[in-house]
Amino acid sequence: MPQRVTHPGGTGSGAPRTAIVPAGGLGTRFLPATKTVPKELLPVLTTPAIELVATEAAQAGARRLLVVTSPSKDTLVAKAIADMARRGVPKTTGTGTVPLATVVQPQPVGLGDALKCVEPLLSPDEDGVFVLLPDAVLTPPGALVAMTTVREKFGGSVLCAVEVPPSRVSAYGVLDLEAAHDGSTREALRAKGIVEKPEASDAPSRFVAAGRYLLDRSVFDALRRTKIGSGGELQLTDAIALLIDEGHPVRAVVHHGYLHDLGNPLGYLEASVDVALDSHGYVSGLRQWLIDRLGDAPRITRSRTRTPAGQARRSKQDRPQRMVQASKSRRWQ
């Protein structure tokens, strides 16, 4: 029986050498596009999602990336990372490039199972790993660097948390957080628990795990002792919950910005627009087009629909303002 490993405290060794990018999912929410192109290879503006997270990991100090893929996607993903290697992507924090390789997950039976596929490839002296979900885009970037700083000071595992509206909590692992009272900032909260995809009424908070993890190696022991969970899959959140219950220090760095889900068309569209608005080459033209398009929306809508009798039409000035206000509500501070 595997030995239980619990870490009550102590500092970590900083940035892990290995970053794991799980990419074995079926992409069913993005059919029919994902019948021919894995969602991880779809471009966010001009850059494939897998390249975005690879660059993010390299900038945080990772020295190799292992992409976990499925038998049906392995050839396409392998070609994509070979192309990245030819282009010298991703760059290290120095002058070199970070090597990439694929690891095949035989069946898509959960994020926890994807991590287990990588464990045999880790060196004995590696005490932690990065995990980056390629269908989660965080803007602005930089969460992994902040998470590494927290691990260097406090040890344990560190997650990235984003506060979302109640309507979205059921799509994520939801964290139960509290102030640590140990000298850490209010942006590095202590995790008391984590629940996989609860209903909003049952969620412990509105802070969700945002697809970036810096996990102590003890997570692999926890995964071996974790039962199959939600959706008939081995859930990483269940293994993290087990570590928390056993006294392993788990913290969450709160990211103030946007979390985009590339697994569905609306999230993909939002991510592309968000990245474009941060790009010097696109921001001016796109912003003006959006202003013009939102201003034209009422006229276009009226030409396509008929207003019910007795219902007043919104003015051209009122509609764009409402739409702008609605778009602002998507940002969570």
mmCIF file of C-alpha atoms in Angstrom:
data_model
loop_
_atom_site.group_PDB
_atom_site.id
_atom_site.type_symbol
_atom_site.label_atom_id
_atom_site.label_comp_id
_atom_site.label_asym_id
_atom_site.label_seq_id
_atom_site.Cartn_x
_atom_site.Cartn_y
_atom_site.Cartn_z
ATOM 1 C CA MET A 1 0.000 0.000 0.000
ATOM 2 C CA PRO A 2 1.453 3.420 -0.943
ATOM 3 C CA GLN A 3 2.821 5.441 1.924
ATOM 4 C CA ARG A 4 0.826 8.547 2.770
ATOM 5 C CA VAL A 5 2.873 11.702 2.423
ATOM 6 C CA THR A 6 1.846 14.816 4.298
ATOM 7 C CA HIS A 7 3.699 18.121 4.321
ATOM 8 C CA PRO A 8 2.656 20.418 7.157
ATOM 9 C CA GLY A 9 4.874 23.232 5.938
ATOM 10 C CA GLY A 10 8.294 24.190 4.683
ATOM 11 C CA THR A 11 9.523 26.100 1.697
ATOM 12 C CA GLY A 12 9.461 24.747 -1.826
ATOM 13 C CA SER A 13 12.201 24.760 -4.421
ATOM 14 C CA GLY A 14 10.632 27.326 -6.724
ATOM 15 C CA ALA A 15 9.734 26.691 -10.343
ATOM 16 C CA PRO A 16 9.354 23.009 -11.274
ATOM 17 C CA ARG A 17 11.393 21.702 -14.182
ATOM 18 C CA THR A 18 8.413 19.960 -15.796
ATOM 19 C CA ALA A 19 5.182 21.511 -17.025
ATOM 20 C CA ILE A 20 2.298 19.178 -17.875
ATOM 21 C CA VAL A 21 -0.226 20.238 -20.512
ATOM 22 C CA PRO A 22 -3.253 17.885 -20.556
ATOM 23 C CA ALA A 23 -4.663 17.785 -24.078
ATOM 24 C CA GLY A 24 -6.392 14.417 -24.290
ATOM 25 C CA GLY A 25 -10.000 15.586 -24.104
ATOM 26 C CA LEU A 26 -12.488 14.993 -26.886
ATOM 27 C CA GLY A 27 -13.534 18.627 -27.347
ATOM 28 C CA THR A 28 -17.212 17.703 -27.648
ATOM 29 C CA ARG A 29 -18.413 21.211 -26.804
ATOM 30 C CA PHE A 30 -16.700 22.528 -29.923
ATOM 31 C CA LEU A 31 -17.991 20.049 -32.480
ATOM 32 C CA PRO A 32 -17.885 19.840 -35.463
ATOM 33 C CA ALA A 33 -14.665 21.903 -35.572
ATOM 34 C CA THR A 34 -12.820 19.490 -33.279
ATOM 35 C CA LYS A 35 -13.535 16.541 -35.563
ATOM 36 C CA THR A 36 -10.568 17.660 -37.658
ATOM 37 C CA VAL A 37 -8.594 20.075 -35.447
ATOM 38 C CA PRO A 38 -7.973 19.438 -31.728
ATOM 39 C CA LYS A 39 -9.224 22.372 -29.674
ATOM 40 C CA GLU A 40 -5.709 22.857 -28.277
ATOM 41 C CA LEU A 41 -4.516 23.718 -31.802
ATOM 42 C CA LEU A 42 -7.237 26.255 -32.555
ATOM 43 C CA PRO A 43 -5.681 29.726 -32.775
ATOM 44 C CA VAL A 44 -6.437 32.430 -30.244
ATOM 45 C CA LEU A 45 -6.075 35.346 -32.634
ATOM 46 C CA THR A 46 -2.961 34.028 -34.430
ATOM 47 C CA THR A 47 -1.415 31.707 -31.832
ATOM 48 C CA PRO A 48 -2.551 28.133 -31.076
ATOM 49 C CA ALA A 49 -3.775 27.688 -27.522
ATOM 50 C CA ILE A 50 -1.131 25.062 -26.810
ATOM 51 C CA GLU A 51 1.585 27.530 -27.808
ATOM 52 C CA LEU A 52 0.164 30.169 -25.470
ATOM 53 C CA VAL A 53 0.416 27.905 -22.423
ATOM 54 C CA ALA A 54 3.815 26.564 -23.494
ATOM 55 C CA THR A 55 5.161 30.103 -23.600
ATOM 56 C CA GLU A 56 3.551 30.872 -20.248
ATOM 57 C CA ALA A 57 5.217 27.852 -18.637
ATOM 58 C CA ALA A 58 8.610 28.662 -20.134
ATOM 59 C CA GLN A 59 8.453 32.236 -18.876
ATOM 60 C CA ALA A 60 7.713 30.899 -15.379
ATOM 61 C CA GLY A 61 10.865 28.773 -15.433
ATOM 62 C CA ALA A 62 9.793 25.357 -16.763
ATOM 63 C CA ARG A 63 12.567 23.508 -18.581
ATOM 64 C CA ARG A 64 10.497 20.897 -20.416
ATOM 65 C CA LEU A 65 6.870 20.470 -21.422
ATOM 66 C CA LEU A 66 5.008 17.175 -21.572
ATOM 67 C CA VAL A 67 1.779 17.333 -23.560
ATOM 68 C CA VAL A 68 -0.665 14.575 -22.619
ATOM 69 C CA THR A 69 -2.736 13.662 -25.642
ATOM 70 C CA SER A 70 -5.006 10.876 -26.878
ATOM 71 C CA PRO A 71 -4.240 8.151 -29.440
ATOM 72 C CA SER A 72 -6.459 9.842 -32.039
ATOM 73 C CA LYS A 73 -4.855 13.270 -31.548
ATOM 74 C CA ASP A 74 -1.237 12.324 -30.910
ATOM 75 C CA THR A 75 -0.065 12.617 -34.517
ATOM 76 C CA LEU A 76 -1.580 16.080 -35.015
ATOM 77 C CA VAL A 77 -0.360 17.383 -31.668
ATOM 78 C CA ALA A 78 3.111 15.918 -32.249
ATOM 79 C CA LYS A 79 3.301 17.719 -35.604
ATOM 80 C CA ALA A 80 2.256 20.960 -33.943
ATOM 81 C CA ILE A 81 4.921 20.798 -31.249
ATOM 82 C CA ALA A 82 7.525 19.760 -33.832
ATOM 83 C CA ASP A 83 6.652 22.925 -35.743
ATOM 84 C CA MET A 84 6.998 24.934 -32.525
ATOM 85 C CA ALA A 85 10.442 23.420 -31.988
ATOM 86 C CA ARG A 86 11.525 24.385 -35.515
ATOM 87 C CA ARG A 87 10.447 27.959 -34.811
ATOM 88 C CA GLY A 88 12.272 28.020 -31.491
ATOM 89 C CA VAL A 89 9.074 28.188 -29.420
ATOM 90 C CA PRO A 90 8.765 28.456 -26.498
ATOM 91 C CA LYS A 91 11.780 30.459 -25.430
ATOM 92 C CA THR A 92 13.310 29.896 -22.023
ATOM 93 C CA THR A 93 13.929 32.720 -19.596
ATOM 94 C CA GLY A 94 17.477 32.646 -20.980
ATOM 95 C CA THR A 95 18.516 32.194 -24.601
ATOM 96 C CA GLY A 96 17.434 28.622 -25.352
ATOM 97 C CA THR A 97 14.157 26.874 -26.064
ATOM 98 C CA VAL A 98 12.132 24.505 -23.921
ATOM 99 C CA PRO A 99 11.886 20.936 -25.286
ATOM 100 C CA LEU A 100 8.414 19.487 -25.788
ATOM 101 C CA ALA A 101 7.220 15.890 -25.985
ATOM 102 C CA THR A 102 3.895 14.070 -26.086
ATOM 103 C CA VAL A 103 2.610 11.423 -23.689
ATOM 104 C CA VAL A 104 -0.371 9.314 -24.763
ATOM 105 C CA GLN A 105 -3.302 8.881 -22.380
ATOM 106 C CA PRO A 106 -5.049 5.696 -23.582
ATOM 107 C CA GLN A 107 -8.531 6.787 -22.466
ATOM 108 C CA PRO A 108 -9.861 10.290 -21.635
ATOM 109 C CA VAL A 109 -10.820 9.404 -18.074
ATOM 110 C CA GLY A 110 -10.016 12.598 -16.263
ATOM 111 C CA LEU A 111 -7.398 15.190 -15.504
ATOM 112 C CA GLY A 112 -6.090 13.123 -12.614
ATOM 113 C CA ASP A 113 -5.473 10.173 -14.910
ATOM 114 C CA ALA A 114 -3.641 12.434 -17.368
ATOM 115 C CA LEU A 115 -1.214 13.417 -14.615
ATOM 116 C CA LYS A 116 -0.654 9.784 -13.650
ATOM 117 C CA CYS A 117 0.514 9.099 -17.216
ATOM 118 C CA VAL A 118 3.377 11.551 -16.699
ATOM 119 C CA GLU A 119 4.619 10.397 -13.293
ATOM 120 C CA PRO A 120 6.972 7.667 -14.655
ATOM 121 C CA LEU A 121 8.796 10.338 -16.687
ATOM 122 C CA LEU A 122 9.680 12.527 -13.705
ATOM 123 C CA SER A 123 13.152 12.410 -12.205
ATOM 124 C CA PRO A 124 13.406 11.282 -8.563
ATOM 125 C CA ASP A 125 14.570 14.736 -7.477
ATOM 126 C CA GLU A 126 11.610 16.609 -8.990
ATOM 127 C CA ASP A 127 9.475 17.710 -6.065
ATOM 128 C CA GLY A 128 6.727 19.461 -8.007
ATOM 129 C CA VAL A 129 5.141 20.073 -11.407
ATOM 130 C CA PHE A 130 3.330 22.813 -13.248
ATOM 131 C CA VAL A 131 -0.036 21.865 -14.761
ATOM 132 C CA LEU A 132 -1.559 24.175 -17.373
ATOM 133 C CA LEU A 133 -4.920 23.512 -19.007
ATOM 134 C CA PRO A 134 -4.676 24.711 -22.619
ATOM 135 C CA ASP A 135 -8.394 25.469 -22.863
ATOM 136 C CA ALA A 136 -8.131 28.022 -20.033
ATOM 137 C CA VAL A 137 -6.753 31.390 -21.132
ATOM 138 C CA LEU A 138 -5.860 33.896 -18.424
ATOM 139 C CA THR A 139 -5.342 37.546 -19.260
ATOM 140 C CA PRO A 140 -3.213 39.338 -18.440
ATOM 141 C CA PRO A 141 -0.564 36.594 -18.114
ATOM 142 C CA GLY A 142 1.748 36.180 -15.147
ATOM 143 C CA ALA A 143 -0.169 33.940 -12.740
ATOM 144 C CA LEU A 144 2.435 31.148 -12.800
ATOM 145 C CA VAL A 145 5.224 33.519 -11.820
ATOM 146 C CA ALA A 146 3.217 34.742 -8.826
ATOM 147 C CA MET A 147 2.403 31.150 -7.860
ATOM 148 C CA THR A 148 6.085 30.204 -7.980
ATOM 149 C CA THR A 149 6.924 33.060 -5.623
ATOM 150 C CA VAL A 150 4.330 31.807 -3.135
ATOM 151 C CA ARG A 151 5.683 28.243 -3.274
ATOM 152 C CA GLU A 152 9.247 29.452 -2.754
ATOM 153 C CA LYS A 153 8.145 31.139 0.468
ATOM 154 C CA PHE A 154 5.598 28.712 1.891
ATOM 155 C CA GLY A 155 6.066 25.363 0.121
ATOM 156 C CA GLY A 156 3.203 23.007 -0.623
ATOM 157 C CA SER A 157 0.932 23.319 -3.634
ATOM 158 C CA VAL A 158 -0.346 26.540 -5.170
ATOM 159 C CA LEU A 159 -3.435 27.016 -7.337
ATOM 160 C CA CYS A 160 -4.653 29.959 -9.364
ATOM 161 C CA ALA A 161 -8.120 31.228 -8.412
ATOM 162 C CA VAL A 162 -10.476 33.546 -10.261
ATOM 163 C CA GLU A 163 -13.749 34.896 -8.917
ATOM 164 C CA VAL A 164 -16.642 34.220 -11.308
ATOM 165 C CA PRO A 165 -20.373 34.998 -11.313
ATOM 166 C CA PRO A 166 -22.645 32.432 -9.606
ATOM 167 C CA SER A 167 -23.913 31.284 -12.996
ATOM 168 C CA ARG A 168 -20.457 29.929 -13.871
ATOM 169 C CA VAL A 169 -19.319 28.168 -10.704
ATOM 170 C CA SER A 170 -20.864 24.836 -11.719
ATOM 171 C CA ALA A 171 -18.385 24.561 -14.604
ATOM 172 C CA TYR A 172 -15.287 24.502 -12.391
ATOM 173 C CA GLY A 173 -13.654 23.162 -9.283
ATOM 174 C CA VAL A 174 -14.649 25.647 -6.579
ATOM 175 C CA LEU A 175 -12.337 26.611 -3.717
ATOM 176 C CA ASP A 176 -13.099 27.253 -0.074
ATOM 177 C CA LEU A 177 -10.556 29.931 0.891
ATOM 178 C CA GLU A 178 -9.526 31.883 3.953
ATOM 179 C CA ALA A 179 -6.789 34.311 4.962
ATOM 180 C CA ALA A 180 -3.613 32.449 5.898
ATOM 181 C CA HIS A 181 -2.465 34.721 8.789
ATOM 182 C CA ASP A 182 1.137 33.660 8.232
ATOM 183 C CA GLY A 183 2.662 36.689 6.595
ATOM 184 C CA SER A 184 1.370 35.951 3.108
ATOM 185 C CA THR A 185 -0.525 38.624 1.237
ATOM 186 C CA ARG A 186 -4.270 38.677 0.836
ATOM 187 C CA GLU A 187 -3.670 37.434 -2.705
ATOM 188 C CA ALA A 188 -2.257 34.115 -1.417
ATOM 189 C CA LEU A 189 -5.145 32.576 0.479
ATOM 190 C CA ARG A 190 -5.197 29.246 2.277
ATOM 191 C CA ALA A 191 -7.389 26.562 0.724
ATOM 192 C CA LYS A 192 -9.660 24.774 3.207
ATOM 193 C CA GLY A 193 -11.285 22.626 0.540
ATOM 194 C CA ILE A 194 -12.159 22.222 -3.128
ATOM 195 C CA VAL A 195 -15.328 20.806 -4.712
ATOM 196 C CA GLU A 196 -15.686 19.647 -8.320
ATOM 197 C CA LYS A 197 -18.455 21.432 -10.259
ATOM 198 C CA PRO A 198 -21.007 22.074 -7.494
ATOM 199 C CA GLU A 199 -24.318 23.796 -8.036
ATOM 200 C CA ALA A 200 -24.144 27.496 -7.228
ATOM 201 C CA SER A 201 -26.283 26.986 -4.119
ATOM 202 C CA ASP A 202 -23.819 24.386 -2.787
ATOM 203 C CA ALA A 203 -20.581 26.136 -3.760
ATOM 204 C CA PRO A 204 -18.307 27.207 -0.881
ATOM 205 C CA SER A 205 -17.360 30.415 -2.720
ATOM 206 C CA ARG A 206 -17.197 32.016 -6.148
ATOM 207 C CA PHE A 207 -13.453 31.401 -6.450
ATOM 208 C CA VAL A 208 -12.736 28.694 -9.017
ATOM 209 C CA ALA A 209 -9.591 26.813 -9.962
ATOM 210 C CA ALA A 210 -8.498 28.613 -13.108
ATOM 211 C CA GLY A 211 -6.510 25.960 -14.946
ATOM 212 C CA ARG A 212 -3.064 26.752 -13.502
ATOM 213 C CA TYR A 213 -1.548 24.521 -10.833
ATOM 214 C CA LEU A 214 1.830 24.268 -9.130
ATOM 215 C CA LEU A 215 1.546 20.899 -7.435
ATOM 216 C CA ASP A 216 3.783 19.240 -4.894
ATOM 217 C CA ARG A 217 4.853 15.760 -5.983
ATOM 218 C CA SER A 218 2.744 14.260 -3.208
ATOM 219 C CA VAL A 219 -0.247 14.812 -5.499
ATOM 220 C CA PHE A 220 0.671 11.587 -7.327
ATOM 221 C CA ASP A 221 0.393 9.602 -4.109
ATOM 222 C CA ALA A 222 -2.975 11.247 -3.507
ATOM 223 C CA LEU A 223 -4.123 10.339 -7.023
ATOM 224 C CA ARG A 224 -3.322 6.672 -6.386
ATOM 225 C CA ARG A 225 -5.632 6.805 -3.385
ATOM 226 C CA THR A 226 -8.416 8.798 -5.043
ATOM 227 C CA LYS A 227 -11.570 7.055 -6.207
ATOM 228 C CA ILE A 228 -13.257 7.652 -9.539
ATOM 229 C CA GLY A 229 -15.387 10.758 -9.148
ATOM 230 C CA SER A 230 -17.630 13.124 -11.091
ATOM 231 C CA GLY A 231 -18.409 12.020 -14.638
ATOM 232 C CA GLY A 232 -16.795 8.625 -14.093
ATOM 233 C CA GLU A 233 -13.349 10.257 -14.199
ATOM 234 C CA LEU A 234 -10.348 10.506 -11.905
ATOM 235 C CA GLN A 235 -10.630 14.112 -10.788
ATOM 236 C CA LEU A 236 -7.584 16.177 -9.853
ATOM 237 C CA THR A 237 -9.793 18.256 -7.560
ATOM 238 C CA ASP A 238 -10.578 15.153 -5.493
ATOM 239 C CA ALA A 239 -6.863 14.439 -5.045
ATOM 240 C CA ILE A 240 -6.220 18.044 -4.009
ATOM 241 C CA ALA A 241 -9.127 17.834 -1.555
ATOM 242 C CA LEU A 242 -7.518 14.720 -0.068
ATOM 243 C CA LEU A 243 -4.212 16.543 0.374
ATOM 244 C CA ILE A 244 -5.971 19.417 2.119
ATOM 245 C CA ASP A 245 -7.779 17.003 4.448
ATOM 246 C CA GLU A 246 -4.448 15.387 5.350
ATOM 247 C CA GLY A 247 -2.803 18.670 6.243
ATOM 248 C CA HIS A 248 -0.848 19.360 3.085
ATOM 249 C CA PRO A 249 -0.482 23.155 2.633
ATOM 250 C CA VAL A 250 -2.441 24.349 -0.384
ATOM 251 C CA ARG A 251 -2.716 28.022 -1.260
ATOM 252 C CA ALA A 252 -4.465 29.941 -3.994
ATOM 253 C CA VAL A 253 -3.150 33.025 -5.757
ATOM 254 C CA VAL A 254 -6.067 35.229 -6.800
ATOM 255 C CA HIS A 255 -5.827 36.378 -10.416
ATOM 256 C CA HIS A 256 -7.504 39.710 -11.143
ATOM 257 C CA GLY A 257 -8.372 39.650 -14.801
ATOM 258 C CA TYR A 258 -10.167 37.415 -17.257
ATOM 259 C CA LEU A 259 -10.606 33.643 -17.389
ATOM 260 C CA HIS A 260 -11.700 32.413 -20.814
ATOM 261 C CA ASP A 261 -12.902 28.865 -21.514
ATOM 262 C CA LEU A 262 -11.753 27.835 -24.985
ATOM 263 C CA GLY A 263 -13.844 24.687 -24.752
ATOM 264 C CA ASN A 264 -16.977 26.500 -25.881
ATOM 265 C CA PRO A 265 -17.503 28.886 -28.815
ATOM 266 C CA LEU A 266 -18.412 31.956 -26.738
ATOM 267 C CA GLY A 267 -15.377 31.595 -24.477
ATOM 268 C CA TYR A 268 -13.183 31.094 -27.533
ATOM 269 C CA LEU A 269 -14.562 34.248 -29.137
ATOM 270 C CA GLU A 270 -14.090 36.261 -25.943
ATOM 271 C CA ALA A 271 -10.491 35.071 -25.615
ATOM 272 C CA SER A 272 -9.668 36.052 -29.188
ATOM 273 C CA VAL A 273 -11.137 39.525 -28.734
ATOM 274 C CA ASP A 274 -9.403 39.971 -25.373
ATOM 275 C CA VAL A 275 -6.002 38.970 -26.753
ATOM 276 C CA ALA A 276 -6.517 41.243 -29.760
ATOM 277 C CA LEU A 277 -7.335 44.193 -27.503
ATOM 278 C CA ASP A 278 -3.969 43.649 -25.790
ATOM 279 C CA SER A 279 -2.138 43.534 -29.123
ATOM 280 C CA HIS A 280 -0.597 46.728 -30.495
ATOM 281 C CA GLY A 281 -1.224 45.513 -34.017
ATOM 282 C CA TYR A 282 -4.979 45.063 -33.585
ATOM 283 C CA VAL A 283 -6.225 47.116 -30.645
ATOM 284 C CA SER A 284 -6.914 50.406 -32.431
ATOM 285 C CA GLY A 285 -8.774 48.982 -35.402
ATOM 286 C CA LEU A 286 -10.678 46.381 -33.384
ATOM 287 C CA ARG A 287 -11.788 48.859 -30.728
ATOM 288 C CA GLN A 288 -13.155 51.224 -33.363
ATOM 289 C CA TRP A 289 -14.901 48.384 -35.183
ATOM 290 C CA LEU A 290 -16.536 47.216 -31.942
ATOM 291 C CA ILE A 291 -17.759 50.738 -31.190
ATOM 292 C CA ASP A 292 -19.189 51.032 -34.692
ATOM 293 C CA ARG A 293 -20.687 47.542 -34.601
ATOM 294 C CA LEU A 294 -22.350 48.043 -31.229
ATOM 295 C CA GLY A 295 -23.736 51.318 -32.472
ATOM 296 C CA ASP A 296 -25.202 49.567 -35.510
ATOM 297 C CA ALA A 297 -26.700 46.705 -33.500
ATOM 298 C CA PRO A 298 -30.135 48.280 -32.865
ATOM 299 C CA ARG A 299 -30.573 49.196 -36.520
ATOM 300 C CA ILE A 300 -29.624 45.700 -37.661
ATOM 301 C CA THR A 301 -31.869 44.092 -35.045
ATOM 302 C CA ARG A 302 -34.859 46.229 -36.033
ATOM 303 C CA SER A 303 -34.401 45.268 -39.666
ATOM 304 C CA ARG A 304 -34.591 41.568 -38.771
ATOM 305 C CA THR A 305 -37.307 41.527 -36.117
ATOM 306 C CA ARG A 306 -40.655 43.137 -35.485
ATOM 307 C CA THR A 307 -41.299 44.834 -32.161
ATOM 308 C CA PRO A 308 -44.403 43.401 -30.400
ATOM 309 C CA ALA A 309 -47.383 45.731 -30.226
ATOM 310 C CA GLY A 310 -47.236 48.090 -27.268
ATOM 311 C CA GLN A 311 -43.536 47.456 -26.601
ATOM 312 C CA ALA A 312 -41.307 50.475 -27.025
ATOM 313 C CA ARG A 313 -38.141 50.152 -29.058
ATOM 314 C CA ARG A 314 -34.862 50.897 -27.337
ATOM 315 C CA SER A 315 -33.136 53.985 -28.635
ATOM 316 C CA LYS A 316 -29.916 53.680 -30.580
ATOM 317 C CA GLN A 317 -28.104 55.423 -27.741
ATOM 318 C CA ASP A 318 -29.537 53.171 -25.032
ATOM 319 C CA ARG A 319 -28.777 49.798 -26.624
ATOM 320 C CA PRO A 320 -25.014 50.179 -27.055
ATOM 321 C CA GLN A 321 -24.666 51.487 -23.503
ATOM 322 C CA ARG A 322 -26.493 48.443 -22.172
ATOM 323 C CA MET A 323 -24.299 46.147 -24.230
ATOM 324 C CA VAL A 324 -21.127 47.836 -23.016
ATOM 325 C CA GLN A 325 -22.322 47.557 -19.422
ATOM 326 C CA ALA A 326 -23.079 43.870 -19.949
ATOM 327 C CA SER A 327 -19.639 43.258 -21.384
ATOM 328 C CA LYS A 328 -18.035 44.968 -18.390
ATOM 329 C CA SER A 329 -19.851 42.603 -16.055
ATOM 330 C CA ARG A 330 -17.797 39.738 -17.475
ATOM 331 C CA ARG A 331 -14.687 41.066 -15.780
ATOM 332 C CA TRP A 332 -14.243 39.950 -12.204
ATOM 333 C CA GLN A 333 -12.155 42.098 -9.918
#
